[in-house]
Short mmCIF file of N, CA and C in Angstrom, two decimals:
data_model
loop_
_atom_site.label_atom_id
_atom_site.label_comp_id
_atom_site.label_asym_id
_atom_site.label_seq_id
_atom_site.Cartn_x
_atom_site.Cartn_y
_atom_site.Cartn_z
N MET A 1396 0.80 -1.00 0.20
CA MET A 1396 -0.11 -0.12 -0.17
C MET A 1396 0.82 1.15 0.17
N GLU A 1397 0.60 2.14 -0.75
CA GLU A 1397 1.22 3.44 -0.84
C GLU A 1397 0.59 4.77 -0.60
N VAL A 1398 0.94 5.33 0.28
CA VAL A 1398 0.18 6.54 1.02
C VAL A 1398 0.72 7.46 0.54
N THR A 1399 -0.12 8.43 0.04
CA THR A 1399 0.48 9.91 -0.76
C THR A 1399 -0.21 10.91 0.22
N PRO A 1400 -0.24 12.04 -0.26
CA PRO A 1400 -1.09 13.22 0.25
C PRO A 1400 -2.28 12.82 -0.50
N GLU A 1401 -2.50 12.80 -1.92
CA GLU A 1401 -3.75 12.28 -2.31
C GLU A 1401 -4.57 11.24 -1.75
N ARG A 1402 -3.76 10.04 -1.10
CA ARG A 1402 -4.35 9.37 -0.63
C ARG A 1402 -4.90 9.37 0.75
N VAL A 1403 -4.47 10.10 1.38
CA VAL A 1403 -4.81 10.67 2.73
C VAL A 1403 -5.79 11.76 2.35
N ALA A 1404 -5.90 12.53 1.57
CA ALA A 1404 -7.23 13.66 1.37
C ALA A 1404 -8.60 12.28 0.55
N SER A 1405 -8.46 11.28 0.21
CA SER A 1405 -8.92 10.56 -0.24
C SER A 1405 -9.83 9.73 1.13
N GLU A 1406 -9.05 9.25 1.92
CA GLU A 1406 -8.92 8.43 3.15
C GLU A 1406 -10.33 9.55 4.14
N ALA A 1407 -9.75 10.72 4.06
CA ALA A 1407 -10.32 11.80 5.15
C ALA A 1407 -11.66 11.93 4.20
N ALA A 1408 -11.55 12.35 2.93
CA ALA A 1408 -13.10 12.29 2.69
C ALA A 1408 -14.04 11.16 3.08
N TRP A 1409 -13.54 9.91 2.62
CA TRP A 1409 -14.07 8.69 2.79
C TRP A 1409 -14.79 8.96 4.48
N VAL A 1410 -13.59 9.07 5.09
CA VAL A 1410 -14.15 9.29 6.74
C VAL A 1410 -15.11 10.20 7.25
N GLN A 1411 -15.12 11.66 6.24
CA GLN A 1411 -16.23 12.37 6.14
C GLN A 1411 -17.73 12.16 5.76
N ASP A 1412 -17.84 11.11 4.87
CA ASP A 1412 -18.83 10.48 4.27
C ASP A 1412 -19.36 9.36 4.77
N ARG A 1413 -18.69 9.04 5.93
CA ARG A 1413 -18.85 7.93 6.64
C ARG A 1413 -19.93 8.33 7.91
N ALA A 1414 -20.63 9.87 8.44
CA ALA A 1414 -21.32 10.13 9.29
C ALA A 1414 -22.19 9.59 9.29
N ASP A 1415 -23.05 9.22 8.43
CA ASP A 1415 -24.33 8.63 8.78
C ASP A 1415 -24.12 7.37 9.34
N GLU A 1416 -22.89 6.74 9.10
CA GLU A 1416 -22.73 5.34 9.76
C GLU A 1416 -22.59 5.70 11.23
N VAL A 1417 -21.14 6.24 11.24
CA VAL A 1417 -20.59 6.54 12.44
C VAL A 1417 -21.54 7.57 13.71
N VAL A 1418 -22.08 8.61 13.29
CA VAL A 1418 -22.35 9.41 14.20
C VAL A 1418 -23.66 8.72 15.12
N PRO A 1419 -24.45 7.85 14.17
CA PRO A 1419 -25.22 7.06 15.67
C PRO A 1419 -24.46 6.14 16.43
N ILE A 1420 -23.33 5.63 15.86
CA ILE A 1420 -23.00 4.91 16.81
C ILE A 1420 -22.16 5.62 18.04
N ILE A 1421 -21.61 6.67 17.51
CA ILE A 1421 -20.69 7.53 18.57
C ILE A 1421 -21.84 8.01 19.71
N ASN A 1422 -23.40 8.20 19.31
CA ASN A 1422 -24.33 8.69 20.31
C ASN A 1422 -24.95 7.52 21.13
N GLU A 1423 -25.02 6.26 20.06
CA GLU A 1423 -25.42 4.97 21.25
C GLU A 1423 -24.38 4.90 22.18
N THR A 1424 -22.97 4.66 21.95
CA THR A 1424 -21.92 4.33 22.39
C THR A 1424 -22.13 5.71 23.76
N ARG A 1425 -22.11 6.90 23.40
CA ARG A 1425 -21.89 7.59 24.71
C ARG A 1425 -23.42 7.53 25.56
N THR A 1426 -24.39 7.02 25.17
CA THR A 1426 -25.82 6.66 25.80
C THR A 1426 -25.73 5.79 26.40
N ARG A 1427 -24.66 4.38 26.30
CA ARG A 1427 -24.58 3.43 26.95
C ARG A 1427 -23.68 3.24 27.97
N LEU A 1428 -22.44 4.33 27.76
CA LEU A 1428 -21.68 4.83 28.68
C LEU A 1428 -21.82 5.43 29.64
N GLY A 1429 -22.92 6.59 29.36
CA GLY A 1429 -23.68 7.50 30.44
C GLY A 1429 -24.04 6.95 31.64
N GLU A 1430 -25.07 5.69 30.95
CA GLU A 1430 -25.72 5.00 31.82
C GLU A 1430 -24.91 4.36 32.90
N LEU A 1431 -23.90 3.66 32.34
CA LEU A 1431 -22.94 2.60 33.33
C LEU A 1431 -22.41 3.70 34.08
N PHE A 1432 -21.38 5.20 33.84
CA PHE A 1432 -21.41 5.82 34.65
C PHE A 1432 -22.11 6.81 35.62
N GLU A 1433 -23.45 6.48 35.19
CA GLU A 1433 -24.53 7.24 35.66
C GLU A 1433 -24.01 8.71 35.55
N THR A 1434 -24.15 9.14 34.56
CA THR A 1434 -23.67 10.66 33.80
C THR A 1434 -24.32 11.07 32.86
N GLU A 1435 -24.72 12.27 32.43
CA GLU A 1435 -25.20 12.52 31.00
C GLU A 1435 -24.30 12.98 29.72
N VAL A 1436 -24.39 12.55 28.79
CA VAL A 1436 -23.08 12.62 27.99
C VAL A 1436 -23.84 13.48 26.83
N GLY A 1437 -23.17 14.33 26.22
CA GLY A 1437 -24.02 15.60 25.13
C GLY A 1437 -23.66 14.57 23.81
N PRO A 1438 -24.90 14.37 23.12
CA PRO A 1438 -24.75 13.99 21.63
C PRO A 1438 -23.99 14.48 20.84
N VAL A 1439 -23.51 14.14 19.88
CA VAL A 1439 -22.66 14.50 18.87
C VAL A 1439 -23.69 14.68 17.38
N SER A 1440 -23.45 15.81 16.88
CA SER A 1440 -24.05 16.13 15.83
C SER A 1440 -23.38 15.52 14.48
N THR A 1441 -23.87 15.49 13.01
CA THR A 1441 -23.17 15.25 12.12
C THR A 1441 -21.93 16.46 11.79
N GLY A 1442 -22.44 17.47 12.04
CA GLY A 1442 -21.90 18.65 12.02
C GLY A 1442 -20.45 18.60 12.41
N ALA A 1443 -20.61 18.52 13.68
CA ALA A 1443 -19.46 18.10 15.03
C ALA A 1443 -18.51 17.17 14.20
N TYR A 1444 -19.09 15.86 13.88
CA TYR A 1444 -18.35 15.22 13.56
C TYR A 1444 -17.31 15.14 12.52
N ARG A 1445 -17.96 16.04 11.44
CA ARG A 1445 -17.21 16.50 10.38
C ARG A 1445 -16.50 17.45 10.39
N GLU A 1446 -16.36 18.47 11.23
CA GLU A 1446 -15.84 19.39 11.39
C GLU A 1446 -14.54 18.88 12.34
N GLU A 1447 -14.62 17.63 13.31
CA GLU A 1447 -13.81 16.97 13.79
C GLU A 1447 -12.96 16.08 13.12
N VAL A 1448 -13.52 15.61 11.96
CA VAL A 1448 -13.13 14.98 11.06
C VAL A 1448 -11.82 15.93 10.47
N ALA A 1449 -12.08 16.98 9.82
CA ALA A 1449 -11.36 18.03 9.31
C ALA A 1449 -10.43 18.57 10.30
N THR A 1450 -10.40 18.66 11.40
CA THR A 1450 -9.42 18.76 12.20
C THR A 1450 -8.09 18.06 12.24
N VAL A 1451 -8.96 16.30 12.82
CA VAL A 1451 -8.12 15.44 12.70
C VAL A 1451 -7.02 15.40 11.99
N PHE A 1452 -7.65 15.53 10.28
CA PHE A 1452 -6.76 15.51 8.93
C PHE A 1452 -5.73 16.62 8.44
N SER A 1453 -6.20 17.65 9.46
CA SER A 1453 -5.16 18.95 9.00
C SER A 1453 -3.94 18.47 9.71
N ASP A 1454 -4.16 18.07 10.11
CA ASP A 1454 -2.47 17.47 11.21
C ASP A 1454 -1.78 16.57 10.43
N GLY A 1455 -0.66 16.46 9.73
CA GLY A 1455 -0.48 15.82 8.60
C GLY A 1455 0.46 14.74 9.21
N ASP A 1456 1.26 14.89 10.38
CA ASP A 1456 1.58 13.93 11.20
C ASP A 1456 0.47 12.63 11.71
N VAL A 1457 -0.72 13.43 12.02
CA VAL A 1457 -1.88 12.34 12.31
C VAL A 1457 -2.37 11.86 11.18
N ALA A 1458 -2.76 12.69 10.29
CA ALA A 1458 -3.81 12.31 8.99
C ALA A 1458 -3.27 11.48 8.32
N VAL A 1459 -1.72 11.03 8.20
CA VAL A 1459 -0.96 10.33 7.64
C VAL A 1459 -1.40 8.67 8.22
N ASN A 1460 -1.51 8.65 9.53
CA ASN A 1460 -1.26 7.50 10.28
C ASN A 1460 -3.01 6.84 9.93
N ALA A 1461 -3.74 7.75 10.92
CA ALA A 1461 -5.04 7.64 10.67
C ALA A 1461 -5.74 7.59 9.29
N ALA A 1462 -4.90 8.17 7.76
CA ALA A 1462 -5.31 7.25 6.54
C ALA A 1462 -4.99 6.12 6.22
N ALA A 1463 -3.58 5.63 7.27
CA ALA A 1463 -3.07 4.34 6.59
C ALA A 1463 -3.91 3.30 7.27
N TYR A 1464 -4.44 3.46 8.54
CA TYR A 1464 -5.32 2.62 9.29
C TYR A 1464 -6.75 2.53 8.67
N VAL A 1465 -7.19 3.30 8.29
CA VAL A 1465 -8.44 3.45 7.53
C VAL A 1465 -8.43 2.76 6.36
N ALA A 1466 -7.47 3.00 5.67
CA ALA A 1466 -7.25 2.29 4.22
C ALA A 1466 -7.05 0.81 4.57
N LEU A 1467 -6.29 0.21 5.38
CA LEU A 1467 -5.96 -1.17 5.63
C LEU A 1467 -7.46 -1.67 6.35
N LEU A 1468 -7.96 -1.04 7.29
CA LEU A 1468 -9.17 -1.80 8.10
C LEU A 1468 -10.67 -1.62 6.82
N ARG A 1469 -10.64 -0.81 5.95
CA ARG A 1469 -11.21 -0.81 4.75
C ARG A 1469 -11.26 -1.95 3.69
N GLY A 1470 -9.83 -2.36 3.73
CA GLY A 1470 -9.62 -3.56 2.78
C GLY A 1470 -9.31 -4.74 3.31
N LEU A 1471 -9.60 -4.96 4.56
CA LEU A 1471 -9.52 -6.18 5.28
C LEU A 1471 -10.40 -6.82 5.23
N ASP A 1472 -10.17 -8.02 5.04
CA ASP A 1472 -11.09 -9.26 5.09
C ASP A 1472 -10.57 -10.52 5.51
N VAL A 1473 -11.40 -11.38 6.28
CA VAL A 1473 -10.61 -12.93 6.73
C VAL A 1473 -11.73 -13.73 6.52
N THR A 1474 -11.76 -14.70 6.04
CA THR A 1474 -12.47 -15.53 5.59
C THR A 1474 -13.02 -16.31 6.84
N GLY A 1475 -13.98 -16.13 7.51
CA GLY A 1475 -14.66 -16.73 8.86
C GLY A 1475 -14.29 -16.07 9.77
N ASP A 1476 -13.65 -14.83 9.85
CA ASP A 1476 -13.35 -13.37 10.66
C ASP A 1476 -12.65 -14.08 11.58
N TYR A 1477 -13.07 -15.06 12.20
CA TYR A 1477 -12.32 -15.25 13.45
C TYR A 1477 -10.77 -15.62 13.42
N PRO A 1478 -9.96 -16.17 12.81
CA PRO A 1478 -8.67 -16.07 12.74
C PRO A 1478 -8.08 -14.96 12.62
N GLY A 1479 -8.72 -13.94 11.88
CA GLY A 1479 -7.81 -12.51 11.75
C GLY A 1479 -8.73 -11.54 12.58
N PHE A 1480 -9.54 -11.84 13.63
CA PHE A 1480 -10.02 -10.96 14.28
C PHE A 1480 -8.81 -10.10 15.28
N VAL A 1481 -7.26 -10.34 15.31
CA VAL A 1481 -6.87 -9.96 16.21
C VAL A 1481 -6.21 -8.80 15.50
N VAL A 1482 -6.21 -9.08 13.69
CA VAL A 1482 -5.51 -7.48 13.30
C VAL A 1482 -6.71 -6.96 13.30
N ASP A 1483 -7.59 -7.09 12.96
CA ASP A 1483 -8.64 -5.58 12.80
C ASP A 1483 -8.90 -5.06 14.20
N GLU A 1484 -8.84 -5.88 15.20
CA GLU A 1484 -8.70 -5.25 16.49
C GLU A 1484 -7.66 -4.34 16.97
N VAL A 1485 -6.77 -4.94 16.66
CA VAL A 1485 -5.36 -4.04 16.56
C VAL A 1485 -5.19 -2.66 15.92
N LEU A 1486 -5.52 -3.08 14.87
CA LEU A 1486 -6.04 -1.82 13.63
C LEU A 1486 -7.16 -0.65 14.11
N GLY A 1487 -8.10 -1.34 14.91
CA GLY A 1487 -8.89 -0.66 15.16
C GLY A 1487 -8.98 0.27 16.54
N ARG A 1488 -7.84 -0.16 17.55
CA ARG A 1488 -7.46 0.18 18.56
C ARG A 1488 -6.54 1.17 18.18
N GLU A 1489 -5.50 1.09 17.56
CA GLU A 1489 -4.75 2.09 16.95
C GLU A 1489 -5.08 3.07 16.74
N LEU A 1490 -6.27 2.89 15.55
CA LEU A 1490 -6.97 4.08 14.90
C LEU A 1490 -7.68 4.95 15.88
N ALA A 1491 -8.49 4.23 17.22
CA ALA A 1491 -9.15 5.11 17.88
C ALA A 1491 -8.34 5.95 18.55
N ALA A 1492 -7.40 5.23 18.81
CA ALA A 1492 -6.47 6.13 19.98
C ALA A 1492 -5.44 7.24 18.93
N THR A 1493 -5.36 6.88 17.39
CA THR A 1493 -4.86 8.23 16.73
C THR A 1493 -5.64 9.34 16.55
N ILE A 1494 -6.74 9.20 16.62
CA ILE A 1494 -7.99 10.18 16.46
C ILE A 1494 -8.21 10.83 17.95
N ALA A 1495 -8.09 9.91 18.70
CA ALA A 1495 -8.51 10.87 20.15
C ALA A 1495 -7.16 12.13 20.46
N GLY A 1496 -6.06 11.54 20.31
CA GLY A 1496 -5.06 12.47 20.55
C GLY A 1496 -3.84 11.63 22.05
N GLY A 1497 -3.22 12.34 22.14
CA GLY A 1497 -2.29 11.70 23.42
C GLY A 1497 -3.28 11.47 24.54
N THR A 1498 -2.11 11.07 25.53
CA THR A 1498 -2.64 10.13 26.65
C THR A 1498 -3.57 11.39 27.52
N PRO A 1499 -4.36 11.35 28.28
CA PRO A 1499 -5.13 9.90 28.66
C PRO A 1499 -6.11 9.88 27.46
N LEU A 1500 -6.59 10.52 26.35
CA LEU A 1500 -7.72 10.41 25.72
C LEU A 1500 -7.25 9.20 24.66
N SER A 1501 -6.00 9.05 24.41
CA SER A 1501 -5.58 7.69 23.47
C SER A 1501 -6.43 6.67 24.12
N LEU A 1502 -6.01 6.12 25.43
CA LEU A 1502 -6.07 5.01 26.25
C LEU A 1502 -7.75 4.83 26.48
N LEU A 1503 -8.33 6.46 26.82
CA LEU A 1503 -9.76 6.09 26.70
C LEU A 1503 -10.20 5.47 25.49
N ALA A 1504 -9.94 6.00 24.41
CA ALA A 1504 -10.54 5.77 22.90
C ALA A 1504 -10.22 4.20 22.71
N GLN A 1505 -9.09 3.67 23.59
CA GLN A 1505 -8.78 2.28 22.97
C GLN A 1505 -9.79 1.41 23.74
N ALA A 1506 -10.06 1.66 24.60
CA ALA A 1506 -11.06 0.91 25.89
C ALA A 1506 -12.34 1.21 25.12
N THR A 1507 -12.58 2.72 24.95
CA THR A 1507 -14.16 2.82 24.09
C THR A 1507 -14.31 1.91 23.12
N PHE A 1508 -13.20 1.69 22.42
CA PHE A 1508 -13.19 1.04 20.91
C PHE A 1508 -13.33 -0.24 21.43
N HIS A 1509 -13.32 -1.05 22.15
CA HIS A 1509 -13.77 -2.61 22.51
C HIS A 1509 -15.22 -2.41 22.60
N PHE A 1510 -15.81 -1.58 23.71
CA PHE A 1510 -16.73 -1.57 23.65
C PHE A 1510 -17.90 -1.10 23.07
N ALA A 1511 -17.51 -0.11 22.27
CA ALA A 1511 -18.24 -0.08 21.07
C ALA A 1511 -18.57 -1.13 19.90
N ASP A 1512 -17.15 -1.88 19.83
CA ASP A 1512 -16.78 -3.00 18.39
C ASP A 1512 -18.22 -4.16 18.95
N VAL A 1513 -18.08 -4.26 20.14
CA VAL A 1513 -19.08 -5.21 20.89
C VAL A 1513 -20.53 -4.93 19.96
N THR A 1514 -21.00 -3.98 19.77
CA THR A 1514 -22.38 -3.59 18.98
C THR A 1514 -22.76 -3.04 17.90
N THR A 1515 -21.20 -3.34 17.18
CA THR A 1515 -21.26 -2.52 15.77
C THR A 1515 -21.37 -3.54 14.94
N HIS A 1516 -22.17 -3.70 14.03
CA HIS A 1516 -22.13 -4.94 12.74
C HIS A 1516 -22.46 -3.75 11.86
N SER A 1517 -21.30 -3.74 11.02
CA SER A 1517 -21.62 -2.93 9.66
C SER A 1517 -21.51 -3.97 8.48
N GLU A 1518 -22.04 -3.25 7.34
CA GLU A 1518 -21.96 -3.90 5.95
C GLU A 1518 -20.58 -3.57 5.74
N GLY A 1519 -19.72 -4.96 5.24
CA GLY A 1519 -18.42 -4.64 4.18
C GLY A 1519 -17.59 -5.91 5.27
N GLY A 1520 -16.53 -5.70 4.72
CA GLY A 1520 -15.66 -6.81 4.94
C GLY A 1520 -15.39 -6.73 6.40
N ALA A 1521 -14.39 -7.86 6.89
CA ALA A 1521 -14.16 -8.02 8.39
C ALA A 1521 -13.84 -6.78 9.11
N GLY A 1522 -13.08 -5.84 8.47
CA GLY A 1522 -12.53 -4.77 9.00
C GLY A 1522 -13.50 -3.53 8.90
N ILE A 1523 -14.60 -3.36 8.26
CA ILE A 1523 -15.35 -2.35 8.37
C ILE A 1523 -16.07 -1.98 9.53
N ASP A 1524 -16.90 -3.26 10.50
CA ASP A 1524 -17.03 -2.94 11.58
C ASP A 1524 -16.11 -2.53 12.54
N ASP A 1525 -14.96 -3.10 12.37
CA ASP A 1525 -13.96 -2.42 13.25
C ASP A 1525 -13.68 -0.94 13.23
N LEU A 1526 -13.71 -0.55 11.72
CA LEU A 1526 -13.09 0.64 11.53
C LEU A 1526 -14.30 1.66 11.96
N ASP A 1527 -15.89 1.05 11.87
CA ASP A 1527 -17.02 2.23 12.24
C ASP A 1527 -16.41 2.15 13.75
N ALA A 1528 -16.38 1.32 14.32
CA ALA A 1528 -16.33 1.16 15.71
C ALA A 1528 -15.09 2.33 16.49
N ALA A 1529 -14.29 1.97 15.81
CA ALA A 1529 -13.21 2.78 15.84
C ALA A 1529 -12.59 4.23 15.58
N LEU A 1530 -13.80 4.80 14.67
CA LEU A 1530 -13.80 5.78 14.25
C LEU A 1530 -14.93 6.59 15.43
N ALA A 1531 -16.08 5.78 15.59
CA ALA A 1531 -16.90 5.78 16.67
C ALA A 1531 -15.98 6.39 18.25
N ALA A 1532 -15.63 5.67 18.31
CA ALA A 1532 -14.81 5.64 20.00
C ALA A 1532 -13.31 6.88 19.59
N GLY A 1533 -12.92 6.99 18.72
CA GLY A 1533 -11.79 8.05 18.77
C GLY A 1533 -12.41 9.31 18.48
N PHE A 1534 -13.85 9.50 17.76
CA PHE A 1534 -14.41 11.08 17.78
C PHE A 1534 -15.02 11.38 18.91
N GLN A 1535 -15.62 10.26 19.80
CA GLN A 1535 -16.41 10.51 20.63
C GLN A 1535 -15.60 10.89 21.98
N THR A 1536 -14.44 10.35 21.93
CA THR A 1536 -13.43 10.63 23.06
C THR A 1536 -13.02 12.15 23.12
N ARG A 1537 -12.66 12.73 21.99
CA ARG A 1537 -12.31 13.57 21.73
C ARG A 1537 -13.22 14.93 21.91
N LEU A 1538 -14.42 14.44 20.98
CA LEU A 1538 -15.86 15.77 21.04
C LEU A 1538 -16.03 16.09 22.64
N PRO A 1539 -16.67 17.50 22.73
CA PRO A 1539 -17.13 17.68 23.94
C PRO A 1539 -18.36 16.79 24.41
N GLY A 1540 -18.64 17.31 25.24
CA GLY A 1540 -19.94 16.33 25.81
C GLY A 1540 -19.59 15.75 27.34
N TRP A 1541 -18.60 15.54 27.40
CA TRP A 1541 -18.15 15.00 28.77
C TRP A 1541 -17.94 16.15 29.73
N LYS A 1542 -18.61 15.85 30.77
CA LYS A 1542 -18.31 16.91 31.81
C LYS A 1542 -16.78 16.87 32.51
N TRP A 1543 -16.80 15.86 32.79
CA TRP A 1543 -15.07 16.00 33.23
C TRP A 1543 -14.25 16.39 32.54
N GLN A 1544 -14.23 16.65 30.92
CA GLN A 1544 -13.46 17.33 30.24
C GLN A 1544 -13.68 18.60 30.20
N GLU A 1545 -14.88 18.81 30.59
CA GLU A 1545 -15.45 20.84 30.61
C GLU A 1545 -14.86 21.65 31.54
N THR A 1546 -13.94 21.27 32.72
CA THR A 1546 -13.25 21.88 33.71
C THR A 1546 -11.77 21.67 33.95
N GLU A 1547 -11.30 22.46 34.63
CA GLU A 1547 -9.85 22.49 34.53
C GLU A 1547 -9.43 21.12 35.35
N SER A 1548 -8.57 20.64 35.13
CA SER A 1548 -8.26 19.57 35.96
C SER A 1548 -7.74 19.92 37.41
N PRO A 1549 -7.65 19.45 38.52
CA PRO A 1549 -7.02 20.11 39.64
C PRO A 1549 -5.99 19.63 39.93
N PHE A 1550 -5.61 18.81 39.26
CA PHE A 1550 -3.97 18.43 39.28
C PHE A 1550 -2.73 19.24 38.83
N ALA A 1551 -3.53 20.17 37.93
CA ALA A 1551 -2.67 21.19 37.04
C ALA A 1551 -1.60 21.74 38.21
N VAL A 1552 -0.59 21.69 37.68
CA VAL A 1552 0.47 22.65 38.83
C VAL A 1552 0.80 23.77 37.66
N ASP A 1553 0.52 24.68 39.04
CA ASP A 1553 1.05 26.54 38.26
C ASP A 1553 2.41 26.63 38.41
N PRO A 1554 3.16 26.70 37.19
CA PRO A 1554 4.79 26.97 37.23
C PRO A 1554 5.24 27.72 38.02
N ASP A 1555 4.52 28.59 38.40
CA ASP A 1555 5.23 29.38 39.39
C ASP A 1555 5.85 28.53 40.67
N ARG A 1556 4.76 27.99 41.10
CA ARG A 1556 4.65 27.19 42.31
C ARG A 1556 5.86 26.16 42.29
N THR A 1557 6.25 25.69 41.30
CA THR A 1557 7.16 25.02 41.11
C THR A 1557 8.89 25.35 41.50
N ARG A 1558 8.85 26.65 41.41
CA ARG A 1558 10.42 27.14 41.44
C ARG A 1558 10.96 27.73 42.65
#
């Protein structure tokens, strides 16, 4: 597989166009997680998803990696699926983390990927439902709606206090 700037742009457009499949998965995942953690999580709109896709793919270092994961998952199919489930799980988990950003969001996205993947059943090859679950996990993690992300962390240290 060759990944060129044109290929990255093509994969970004595919991810943008996948909004009708991914946004419902994001919102279903947020609802289920909210119930489990006894909190309300704001829903994600199609517009917010598309804006965030543009943001992720505007960072070239992130975009090339995200595009490669997307391309690999789009083309992945394994006869009988089970023997190949490890590779689609690894690729999905890494795509979710790449989209979410650095730690701790990347770890949350990886965990959320497995949570979303259990109930995601998309049409296509073995990698498509993992791809949709990964997109949902990564974008739902980085998009607003979680109350704990809307406040300053109490663990931040004032640089003047460390001198």
